[in-house]
């Protein structure tokens, strides 16, 4: 049938099929990881399947309200013994499939509801297949067919259902594979049941083409062996490049698992919804990576798309080592305020930095000396006679000392400023010139210097301004050093006024001071040396008495204020803290009581994470947040409902790396899935027992969300036992059971009911220690492939569950103990299936 909406149609089926109305679920939902090879609901003409003998299966084709055919095959020879009725499909091409799935929708009549058929009526039919390269002309020989399975109905219908016009449609899916020939036939064998086969859908699963982390992964067919994954290498999308080899694993169900590695957008491109888009004009991206395009930095532009670096505006440049993110810059303006100071032997030139540094910090200066006549256009180079200290080019400080000049000469000094882009500009370098006549008088020396006071660490000095300054006084330079260490090291400071307080001195130590003045024409010579001593403790007290008095007054005032404030905050703060703490403990107690968890006062009990209004609070209360950089994923070891399970290593600062299992939450999850996923961590984090799987922590603040637990080398107990059938002594098996019992006792003491105790949910480490895992209440049951829906609507692993829990969901430590009994049986039988192939219905019936 076409659309999968609930539709109404009528179907008359022999004497036992009811008039059917509102038959939901007749249509199949096809997900994009299924490739359908046959779907009888979409075949328009006759199906044309073969039936043997001719009076066995009957084809009935009805039309739905859209005038499309509904192909049904029915058989109901329940009165006659020894039925052997075959229905064979046409040849089905296997396409790329290795493993195929057959989905059958059918109704089956309950034998008890048909009178007089005891002994002849059956409630199952058999599904067979045969592989073939030939699509035609094959004679039907039952002996060539291989049995896939006996198909029983989960729900059969009775006469009463017929009366109530209730149709119980069963859906069963079986896997077949590996298929090696070009195609195959399916066959349905009836041995005396009352069946209507309403639809058959044959499909295989594939991991569909996908793009993850900017890498493309082609359609991939999963392995036949459902526990192993196909590793697929991705290729980068257009304008992207590989960072770490991008890989995905194709799981048996056609799901892509564990994205590893990635591609990144190349320079000039940025990521937009899974592809790399060129940067717009005016934007650039200089490095490959998953960053966005950035606006061109100041004084740069681009009119093109996909730009990796913006061009500088006219007059602006980028030095070789400038990063693309830096603004374009230009050469500086000329230095300012050049002054000189000259004595008989040395000429000191000083200047201020340029008003415009061009936007850079790498300013340097050069000094060019020229000798000019009266006509300044006729200048000549000063030649090599002069010495510049430290040098005449590449000066970082704003001064230079010129030595070895000749008297009575006019020297013109041009001070140039330059920066990292000056060489890139063709314009002449701006400079400021100063002309110095070498017999000019310097300002006169400072005369007497007085000590105003001295403390242990400071001295206050004052002096008279010089009698002759030859220009405006700019400031005074005071040079000083310890008398004992004369000339080894000295310090200097400046003062605009003719007085200074020098601090940071040693107590009771003699210091030498000399001072010079700086005017617009340069420095004077240094004054004569003056020797002053710092004070000892007594002098300090005297000198600083005034200050101490002020400080003490302030301190007393401050302290009093502090005491008042502290008292105020203590009183109000404590009150608040006390109130908060009390509220918190009260809230917890209420939660406990509400949920029946205040079991044994003083003994730690389990807290249901669902009692937290915000479940993320629960996970952070019970689980440590791990920085993902501490986790190294190595291998995929399986696939869970929420995502893949990997093995790897966890690094803890100051500790050895430990092996861990990492459960991941698939991308694209809903909030609810994330909550359900993390609920397991919130539960596991509350337990601390050698037979309960230990939680190392969670990753919730980055993607993918992960739960990190201790690594159990031998995986789950059921498959471990099946793999090592007969290898252990009874003592060893009982040892495993003892461990599980100990873990379960701990859980029951904590007030936790597991609900899904089974060997598949026990993990085994390399020392054969068994630990209980798979926590999560209802989620566990959703996740468990063994869980089946009960008549009350819940999903329950029937074979492991106590009758009262199946019947009215009475789960308790007592029902966990029932499950433990089943686990004992599983262990001692090396992982055999409890109740072997008995149907769930029969198991429940046997136990109730
Ligand atoms: O039977 P297994 O090898 O054991 O395959 C399943 C798979 O991941 C999916 O659940 C294995 N597994 C789960 N938790 C752990 C763990 N802590 N240590 C080792 N294997 C684990 C499980």
mmCIF file of N, CA, C and O in Angstrom, residues 259-292:
data_model
loop_
_atom_site.group_PDB
_atom_site.id
_atom_site.type_symbol
_atom_site.label_atom_id
_atom_site.label_comp_id
_atom_site.label_asym_id
_atom_site.label_seq_id
_atom_site.Cartn_x
_atom_site.Cartn_y
_atom_site.Cartn_z
ATOM 1 N N UNK A 259 32.877 9.124 14.413
ATOM 2 C CA UNK A 259 33.658 9.930 13.482
ATOM 3 C C UNK A 259 35.051 10.213 14.054
ATOM 4 O O UNK A 259 35.157 10.699 15.169
ATOM 5 N N UNK A 260 36.068 9.824 13.304
ATOM 6 C CA UNK A 260 37.441 10.119 13.732
ATOM 7 C C UNK A 260 38.058 11.039 12.683
ATOM 8 O O UNK A 260 37.691 10.980 11.521
ATOM 9 N N UNK A 261 39.034 11.839 13.088
ATOM 10 C CA UNK A 261 39.720 12.727 12.149
ATOM 11 C C UNK A 261 38.762 13.746 11.566
ATOM 12 O O UNK A 261 37.583 13.786 11.922
ATOM 13 N N UNK A 262 39.275 14.599 10.685
ATOM 14 C CA UNK A 262 38.400 15.610 10.102
ATOM 15 C C UNK A 262 39.089 16.309 8.960
ATOM 16 O O UNK A 262 40.300 16.198 8.789
ATOM 17 N N UNK A 263 38.285 17.025 8.188
ATOM 18 C CA UNK A 263 38.833 17.919 7.182
ATOM 19 C C UNK A 263 38.560 19.334 7.679
ATOM 20 O O UNK A 263 37.674 19.553 8.495
ATOM 21 N N UNK A 264 39.342 20.263 7.135
ATOM 22 C CA UNK A 264 39.136 21.664 7.535
ATOM 23 C C UNK A 264 39.101 22.506 6.275
ATOM 24 O O UNK A 264 39.706 22.139 5.262
ATOM 25 N N UNK A 265 38.378 23.616 6.340
ATOM 26 C CA UNK A 265 38.270 24.479 5.161
ATOM 27 C C UNK A 265 39.637 25.102 4.870
ATOM 28 O O UNK A 265 40.346 25.534 5.786
ATOM 29 N N UNK A 266 39.990 25.156 3.570
ATOM 30 C CA UNK A 266 41.276 25.711 3.164
ATOM 31 C C UNK A 266 41.303 27.217 3.403
ATOM 32 O O UNK A 266 40.274 27.813 3.728
ATOM 33 N N UNK A 267 42.466 27.836 3.166
ATOM 34 C CA UNK A 267 42.575 29.286 3.332
ATOM 35 C C UNK A 267 41.604 29.949 2.362
ATOM 36 O O UNK A 267 41.400 29.468 1.245
ATOM 37 N N UNK A 268 40.996 31.021 2.798
ATOM 38 C CA UNK A 268 40.032 31.726 1.939
ATOM 39 C C UNK A 268 38.638 31.137 1.981
ATOM 40 O O UNK A 268 37.743 31.641 1.317
ATOM 41 N N UNK A 269 38.451 30.048 2.743
ATOM 42 C CA UNK A 269 37.128 29.393 2.813
ATOM 43 C C UNK A 269 36.747 29.171 4.261
ATOM 44 O O UNK A 269 37.599 28.910 5.105
ATOM 45 N N UNK A 270 35.437 29.236 4.527
ATOM 46 C CA UNK A 270 34.952 28.999 5.890
ATOM 47 C C UNK A 270 33.828 27.971 5.859
ATOM 48 O O UNK A 270 33.174 27.801 4.820
ATOM 49 N N UNK A 271 33.612 27.320 7.003
ATOM 50 C CA UNK A 271 32.592 26.278 7.031
ATOM 51 C C UNK A 271 31.200 26.883 7.208
ATOM 52 O O UNK A 271 30.980 27.718 8.087
ATOM 53 N N UNK A 272 30.290 26.477 6.347
ATOM 54 C CA UNK A 272 28.874 26.859 6.506
ATOM 55 C C UNK A 272 28.065 25.583 6.284
ATOM 56 O O UNK A 272 28.061 25.023 5.185
ATOM 57 N N UNK A 273 27.457 25.099 7.331
ATOM 58 C CA UNK A 273 26.591 23.920 7.270
ATOM 59 C C UNK A 273 27.188 22.767 6.478
ATOM 60 O O UNK A 273 26.640 22.323 5.468
ATOM 61 N N UNK A 274 28.363 22.345 6.886
ATOM 62 C CA UNK A 274 28.937 21.129 6.307
ATOM 63 C C UNK A 274 29.639 21.305 4.978
ATOM 64 O O UNK A 274 30.048 20.323 4.366
ATOM 65 N N UNK A 275 29.788 22.531 4.484
ATOM 66 C CA UNK A 275 30.608 22.702 3.281
ATOM 67 C C UNK A 275 31.442 23.967 3.431
ATOM 68 O O UNK A 275 31.220 24.764 4.357
ATOM 69 N N UNK A 276 32.421 24.125 2.517
ATOM 70 C CA UNK A 276 33.343 25.250 2.652
ATOM 71 C C UNK A 276 32.944 26.339 1.666
ATOM 72 O O UNK A 276 32.897 26.083 0.459
ATOM 73 N N UNK A 277 32.645 27.518 2.174
ATOM 74 C CA UNK A 277 32.217 28.640 1.333
ATOM 75 C C UNK A 277 33.331 29.674 1.258
ATOM 76 O O UNK A 277 34.009 29.936 2.260
ATOM 77 N N UNK A 278 33.467 30.307 0.064
ATOM 78 C CA UNK A 278 34.519 31.312 -0.112
ATOM 79 C C UNK A 278 34.246 32.524 0.771
ATOM 80 O O UNK A 278 33.088 32.907 0.961
ATOM 81 N N UNK A 279 35.326 33.138 1.298
ATOM 82 C CA UNK A 279 35.153 34.377 2.074
ATOM 83 C C UNK A 279 34.636 35.448 1.122
ATOM 84 O O UNK A 279 35.069 35.530 -0.036
ATOM 85 N N UNK A 280 33.722 36.312 1.609
ATOM 86 C CA UNK A 280 33.173 37.389 0.772
ATOM 87 C C UNK A 280 34.222 38.469 0.576
ATOM 88 O O UNK A 280 35.172 38.566 1.370
ATOM 89 N N UNK A 281 34.057 39.342 -0.442
ATOM 90 C CA UNK A 281 34.978 40.478 -0.587
ATOM 91 C C UNK A 281 34.972 41.282 0.712
ATOM 92 O O UNK A 281 33.922 41.461 1.327
ATOM 93 N N UNK A 282 36.153 41.732 1.110
ATOM 94 C CA UNK A 282 36.249 42.487 2.365
ATOM 95 C C UNK A 282 36.559 41.580 3.547
ATOM 96 O O UNK A 282 36.779 42.043 4.659
ATOM 97 N N UNK A 283 36.570 40.260 3.304
ATOM 98 C CA UNK A 283 36.868 39.287 4.363
ATOM 99 C C UNK A 283 38.007 38.380 3.890
ATOM 100 O O UNK A 283 38.223 38.219 2.693
ATOM 101 N N UNK A 284 38.699 37.763 4.835
ATOM 102 C CA UNK A 284 39.811 36.888 4.465
ATOM 103 C C UNK A 284 39.928 35.765 5.494
ATOM 104 O O UNK A 284 39.403 35.874 6.606
ATOM 105 N N UNK A 285 40.592 34.676 5.104
ATOM 106 C CA UNK A 285 40.975 33.638 6.077
ATOM 107 C C UNK A 285 42.371 33.172 5.716
ATOM 108 O O UNK A 285 42.583 32.627 4.627
ATOM 109 N N UNK A 286 43.301 33.440 6.602
ATOM 110 C CA UNK A 286 44.714 33.232 6.271
ATOM 111 C C UNK A 286 45.164 31.795 6.485
ATOM 112 O O UNK A 286 46.146 31.361 5.886
ATOM 113 N N UNK A 287 44.472 31.070 7.352
ATOM 114 C CA UNK A 287 44.933 29.716 7.658
ATOM 115 C C UNK A 287 43.805 28.719 7.441
ATOM 116 O O UNK A 287 42.639 29.045 7.662
ATOM 117 N N UNK A 288 44.206 27.504 7.034
ATOM 118 C CA UNK A 288 43.210 26.436 6.918
ATOM 119 C C UNK A 288 42.745 26.106 8.331
ATOM 120 O O UNK A 288 43.555 26.067 9.245
ATOM 121 N N UNK A 289 41.473 25.911 8.523
ATOM 122 C CA UNK A 289 40.974 25.595 9.861
ATOM 123 C C UNK A 289 39.506 25.884 9.917
ATOM 124 O O UNK A 289 38.941 26.418 8.962
ATOM 125 N N UNK A 290 38.918 25.548 11.052
ATOM 126 C CA UNK A 290 37.476 25.725 11.138
ATOM 127 C C UNK A 290 37.104 27.057 11.765
ATOM 128 O O UNK A 290 36.133 27.170 12.491
ATOM 129 N N UNK A 291 37.922 28.071 11.484
ATOM 130 C CA UNK A 291 37.574 29.412 11.940
ATOM 131 C C UNK A 291 36.775 30.085 10.834
ATOM 132 O O UNK A 291 36.742 29.612 9.705
ATOM 133 N N UNK A 292 36.153 31.188 11.173
ATOM 134 C CA UNK A 292 35.350 31.938 10.200
ATOM 135 C C UNK A 292 36.247 32.925 9.453
ATOM 136 O O UNK A 292 37.346 33.242 9.920
#
